[in-house]
Short mmCIF file of N, CA and C in Angstrom, two decimals:
data_model
loop_
_atom_site.label_atom_id
_atom_site.label_comp_id
_atom_site.label_asym_id
_atom_site.label_seq_id
_atom_site.Cartn_x
_atom_site.Cartn_y
_atom_site.Cartn_z
N MET A 803 -18.53 -21.89 -40.43
CA MET A 803 -18.87 -20.61 -39.84
C MET A 803 -18.81 -20.71 -38.31
N GLN A 804 -19.31 -21.78 -37.75
CA GLN A 804 -19.32 -21.98 -36.30
C GLN A 804 -17.89 -22.01 -35.75
N GLN A 805 -16.96 -22.62 -36.47
CA GLN A 805 -15.57 -22.70 -36.02
C GLN A 805 -14.92 -21.31 -36.00
N ILE A 806 -15.24 -20.47 -36.95
CA ILE A 806 -14.69 -19.12 -37.00
C ILE A 806 -15.17 -18.32 -35.79
N ILE A 807 -16.43 -18.46 -35.46
CA ILE A 807 -16.99 -17.76 -34.30
C ILE A 807 -16.34 -18.25 -33.02
N GLU A 808 -16.17 -19.57 -32.88
CA GLU A 808 -15.55 -20.13 -31.69
C GLU A 808 -14.11 -19.67 -31.54
N ARG A 809 -13.36 -19.62 -32.65
CA ARG A 809 -11.97 -19.14 -32.60
C ARG A 809 -11.92 -17.67 -32.20
N SER A 810 -12.82 -16.88 -32.72
CA SER A 810 -12.87 -15.47 -32.40
C SER A 810 -13.18 -15.25 -30.92
N LEU A 811 -14.14 -15.98 -30.40
CA LEU A 811 -14.49 -15.87 -28.99
C LEU A 811 -13.40 -16.44 -28.10
N GLY A 812 -12.69 -17.45 -28.58
CA GLY A 812 -11.60 -18.03 -27.80
C GLY A 812 -10.48 -17.03 -27.58
N ASN A 813 -10.16 -16.24 -28.60
CA ASN A 813 -9.13 -15.21 -28.45
C ASN A 813 -9.56 -14.14 -27.46
N ALA A 814 -10.80 -13.75 -27.51
CA ALA A 814 -11.30 -12.76 -26.55
C ALA A 814 -11.29 -13.32 -25.14
N SER A 815 -11.63 -14.58 -25.00
CA SER A 815 -11.62 -15.22 -23.69
C SER A 815 -10.20 -15.30 -23.14
N LEU A 816 -9.26 -15.62 -23.99
CA LEU A 816 -7.86 -15.67 -23.56
C LEU A 816 -7.39 -14.29 -23.12
N SER A 817 -7.73 -13.28 -23.86
CA SER A 817 -7.35 -11.91 -23.50
C SER A 817 -7.96 -11.50 -22.16
N ALA A 818 -9.23 -11.83 -21.98
CA ALA A 818 -9.90 -11.50 -20.72
C ALA A 818 -9.26 -12.24 -19.56
N SER A 819 -8.90 -13.49 -19.77
CA SER A 819 -8.25 -14.27 -18.72
C SER A 819 -6.88 -13.69 -18.35
N LEU A 820 -6.13 -13.25 -19.35
CA LEU A 820 -4.83 -12.64 -19.08
C LEU A 820 -4.97 -11.34 -18.31
N VAL A 821 -5.94 -10.52 -18.70
CA VAL A 821 -6.16 -9.26 -17.99
C VAL A 821 -6.57 -9.54 -16.55
N LEU A 822 -7.45 -10.50 -16.35
CA LEU A 822 -7.86 -10.86 -15.00
C LEU A 822 -6.68 -11.36 -14.17
N GLY A 823 -5.85 -12.19 -14.77
CA GLY A 823 -4.69 -12.70 -14.06
C GLY A 823 -3.74 -11.60 -13.63
N PHE A 824 -3.47 -10.66 -14.54
CA PHE A 824 -2.59 -9.55 -14.19
C PHE A 824 -3.23 -8.62 -13.16
N ALA A 825 -4.53 -8.46 -13.20
CA ALA A 825 -5.22 -7.62 -12.22
C ALA A 825 -5.11 -8.24 -10.83
N VAL A 826 -5.31 -9.54 -10.75
CA VAL A 826 -5.19 -10.23 -9.45
C VAL A 826 -3.75 -10.14 -8.95
N LEU A 827 -2.79 -10.34 -9.83
CA LEU A 827 -1.38 -10.24 -9.45
C LEU A 827 -1.04 -8.84 -8.95
N SER A 828 -1.57 -7.82 -9.61
CA SER A 828 -1.29 -6.45 -9.16
C SER A 828 -1.92 -6.16 -7.81
N LEU A 829 -3.10 -6.69 -7.55
CA LEU A 829 -3.71 -6.50 -6.23
C LEU A 829 -2.91 -7.19 -5.14
N ILE A 830 -2.40 -8.37 -5.43
CA ILE A 830 -1.58 -9.09 -4.46
C ILE A 830 -0.30 -8.32 -4.18
N LEU A 831 0.36 -7.84 -5.24
CA LEU A 831 1.60 -7.08 -5.05
C LEU A 831 1.35 -5.78 -4.28
N ALA A 832 0.25 -5.11 -4.57
CA ALA A 832 -0.07 -3.88 -3.86
C ALA A 832 -0.35 -4.15 -2.39
N SER A 833 -1.03 -5.25 -2.09
CA SER A 833 -1.31 -5.61 -0.70
C SER A 833 -0.04 -5.93 0.06
N VAL A 834 0.84 -6.68 -0.57
CA VAL A 834 2.11 -7.02 0.07
C VAL A 834 2.95 -5.76 0.29
N GLY A 835 2.96 -4.87 -0.69
CA GLY A 835 3.70 -3.62 -0.54
C GLY A 835 3.16 -2.74 0.56
N LEU A 836 1.86 -2.62 0.64
CA LEU A 836 1.25 -1.82 1.69
C LEU A 836 1.53 -2.42 3.06
N TYR A 837 1.44 -3.73 3.17
CA TYR A 837 1.76 -4.40 4.43
C TYR A 837 3.22 -4.14 4.81
N GLY A 838 4.11 -4.20 3.83
CA GLY A 838 5.52 -3.96 4.11
C GLY A 838 5.79 -2.55 4.60
N VAL A 839 5.16 -1.57 3.98
CA VAL A 839 5.36 -0.18 4.39
C VAL A 839 4.81 0.05 5.79
N LEU A 840 3.62 -0.44 6.06
CA LEU A 840 3.04 -0.26 7.40
C LEU A 840 3.86 -0.99 8.46
N SER A 841 4.36 -2.17 8.12
CA SER A 841 5.20 -2.92 9.04
C SER A 841 6.49 -2.16 9.33
N TYR A 842 7.09 -1.60 8.30
CA TYR A 842 8.32 -0.82 8.46
C TYR A 842 8.08 0.40 9.34
N LEU A 843 7.01 1.14 9.07
CA LEU A 843 6.72 2.34 9.86
C LEU A 843 6.42 2.00 11.31
N THR A 844 5.74 0.89 11.53
CA THR A 844 5.42 0.47 12.89
C THR A 844 6.67 0.01 13.62
N THR A 845 7.55 -0.71 12.92
CA THR A 845 8.79 -1.18 13.54
C THR A 845 9.67 -0.02 13.95
N GLN A 846 9.68 1.04 13.17
CA GLN A 846 10.47 2.22 13.53
C GLN A 846 9.98 2.86 14.82
N ARG A 847 8.72 2.71 15.13
CA ARG A 847 8.14 3.40 16.29
C ARG A 847 7.80 2.45 17.43
N THR A 848 8.39 1.26 17.44
CA THR A 848 8.06 0.27 18.46
C THR A 848 8.33 0.80 19.87
N GLY A 849 9.46 1.47 20.06
CA GLY A 849 9.79 2.01 21.38
C GLY A 849 8.77 3.04 21.84
N GLU A 850 8.40 3.94 20.96
CA GLU A 850 7.41 4.96 21.30
C GLU A 850 6.06 4.34 21.63
N ILE A 851 5.68 3.33 20.88
CA ILE A 851 4.41 2.65 21.12
C ILE A 851 4.43 1.97 22.49
N GLY A 852 5.55 1.33 22.81
CA GLY A 852 5.67 0.67 24.12
C GLY A 852 5.57 1.65 25.27
N VAL A 853 6.23 2.80 25.15
CA VAL A 853 6.16 3.81 26.21
C VAL A 853 4.74 4.34 26.36
N ARG A 854 4.09 4.60 25.25
CA ARG A 854 2.71 5.10 25.32
C ARG A 854 1.77 4.08 25.95
N MET A 855 1.96 2.81 25.60
CA MET A 855 1.10 1.78 26.20
C MET A 855 1.39 1.64 27.70
N THR A 856 2.65 1.76 28.08
CA THR A 856 3.01 1.68 29.50
C THR A 856 2.39 2.84 30.28
N LEU A 857 2.32 3.99 29.66
CA LEU A 857 1.75 5.16 30.33
C LEU A 857 0.23 5.19 30.26
N GLY A 858 -0.39 4.17 29.65
CA GLY A 858 -1.83 4.06 29.70
C GLY A 858 -2.60 4.42 28.44
N ALA A 859 -1.94 4.48 27.31
CA ALA A 859 -2.65 4.80 26.08
C ALA A 859 -3.57 3.65 25.69
N GLN A 860 -4.73 3.99 25.18
CA GLN A 860 -5.69 2.98 24.72
C GLN A 860 -5.28 2.49 23.33
N SER A 861 -5.80 1.32 22.95
CA SER A 861 -5.44 0.75 21.65
C SER A 861 -5.91 1.63 20.49
N GLU A 862 -7.03 2.34 20.66
CA GLU A 862 -7.50 3.24 19.61
C GLU A 862 -6.50 4.37 19.38
N GLU A 863 -5.91 4.87 20.47
CA GLU A 863 -4.93 5.94 20.34
C GLU A 863 -3.67 5.45 19.63
N ILE A 864 -3.28 4.21 19.90
CA ILE A 864 -2.11 3.63 19.25
C ILE A 864 -2.38 3.45 17.75
N LEU A 865 -3.56 2.95 17.41
CA LEU A 865 -3.91 2.80 15.99
C LEU A 865 -3.95 4.14 15.28
N ARG A 866 -4.49 5.15 15.95
CA ARG A 866 -4.53 6.48 15.37
C ARG A 866 -3.12 7.03 15.20
N LEU A 867 -2.23 6.70 16.12
CA LEU A 867 -0.85 7.13 16.02
C LEU A 867 -0.19 6.53 14.79
N ILE A 868 -0.44 5.26 14.53
CA ILE A 868 0.19 4.58 13.40
C ILE A 868 -0.48 4.97 12.09
N ALA A 869 -1.80 4.89 12.04
CA ALA A 869 -2.51 5.07 10.77
C ALA A 869 -2.80 6.53 10.45
N GLY A 870 -3.02 7.35 11.44
CA GLY A 870 -3.46 8.71 11.19
C GLY A 870 -2.40 9.76 11.34
N ARG A 871 -1.15 9.36 11.26
CA ARG A 871 -0.06 10.30 11.48
C ARG A 871 -0.02 11.39 10.42
N ARG A 872 -0.06 11.01 9.15
CA ARG A 872 -0.02 11.93 8.02
C ARG A 872 -0.80 11.32 6.88
N PRO A 873 -1.11 12.11 5.89
CA PRO A 873 -1.71 11.52 4.70
C PRO A 873 -0.75 10.50 4.09
N ALA A 874 -1.30 9.46 3.50
CA ALA A 874 -0.47 8.38 2.98
C ALA A 874 0.50 8.85 1.92
N SER A 875 0.09 9.79 1.10
CA SER A 875 0.98 10.22 0.02
C SER A 875 2.24 10.87 0.57
N SER A 876 2.13 11.69 1.61
CA SER A 876 3.33 12.34 2.12
C SER A 876 4.19 11.37 2.91
N SER A 877 3.60 10.47 3.67
CA SER A 877 4.42 9.58 4.48
C SER A 877 5.08 8.50 3.64
N LEU A 878 4.49 8.12 2.52
CA LEU A 878 5.08 7.07 1.71
C LEU A 878 6.12 7.60 0.74
N TRP A 879 5.96 8.82 0.26
CA TRP A 879 6.82 9.27 -0.82
C TRP A 879 7.83 10.33 -0.44
N THR A 880 7.59 11.13 0.59
CA THR A 880 8.49 12.25 0.83
C THR A 880 9.29 12.16 2.12
N ASP A 881 9.10 11.15 2.95
CA ASP A 881 9.82 11.09 4.22
C ASP A 881 11.33 11.03 4.03
N ASP A 882 11.80 10.10 3.26
CA ASP A 882 13.23 9.88 3.15
C ASP A 882 13.78 10.35 1.81
N TRP A 883 13.02 11.07 1.06
CA TRP A 883 13.44 11.52 -0.25
C TRP A 883 14.19 12.84 -0.11
N PRO A 884 15.43 12.92 -0.64
CA PRO A 884 16.22 14.15 -0.46
C PRO A 884 15.58 15.39 -1.05
N GLY A 885 14.80 15.26 -2.10
CA GLY A 885 14.19 16.43 -2.72
C GLY A 885 12.85 16.80 -2.13
N ALA A 886 12.53 16.30 -0.95
CA ALA A 886 11.22 16.54 -0.37
C ALA A 886 10.97 18.01 -0.07
N SER A 887 12.03 18.77 0.23
CA SER A 887 11.82 20.18 0.54
C SER A 887 11.33 20.96 -0.68
N ALA A 888 11.60 20.45 -1.87
CA ALA A 888 11.11 21.13 -3.07
C ALA A 888 9.59 21.08 -3.15
N PHE A 889 8.99 20.12 -2.50
CA PHE A 889 7.53 20.00 -2.49
C PHE A 889 6.93 20.58 -1.22
N GLY A 890 7.72 21.24 -0.40
CA GLY A 890 7.19 21.90 0.77
C GLY A 890 7.07 21.02 1.98
N ARG A 891 7.67 19.86 1.98
CA ARG A 891 7.55 18.95 3.12
C ARG A 891 8.19 19.54 4.37
N TYR A 892 9.34 20.19 4.23
CA TYR A 892 10.04 20.74 5.37
C TYR A 892 9.98 22.27 5.40
N ALA A 893 9.15 22.82 4.57
CA ALA A 893 9.06 24.28 4.51
C ALA A 893 8.23 24.84 5.63
#
């Protein structure tokens, strides 16, 4: 009887470990993706950032320029998508 219980709990433990592993992997992939998108958006605006800093912009203003430009959903999904006007992006 003890062996049956241990086998049953072992399967549940394996399942929990797999779910945990995939959850950690998904968080890592999401973090890398978010970093990549922010890096790409910042690289596109490097010239503008340099001009603003030369003209005396504070670091808080630069961060607000990068992070607070638009809601994340519109800047990540509709900027370069040809059908964006159907959702009112350019309307």
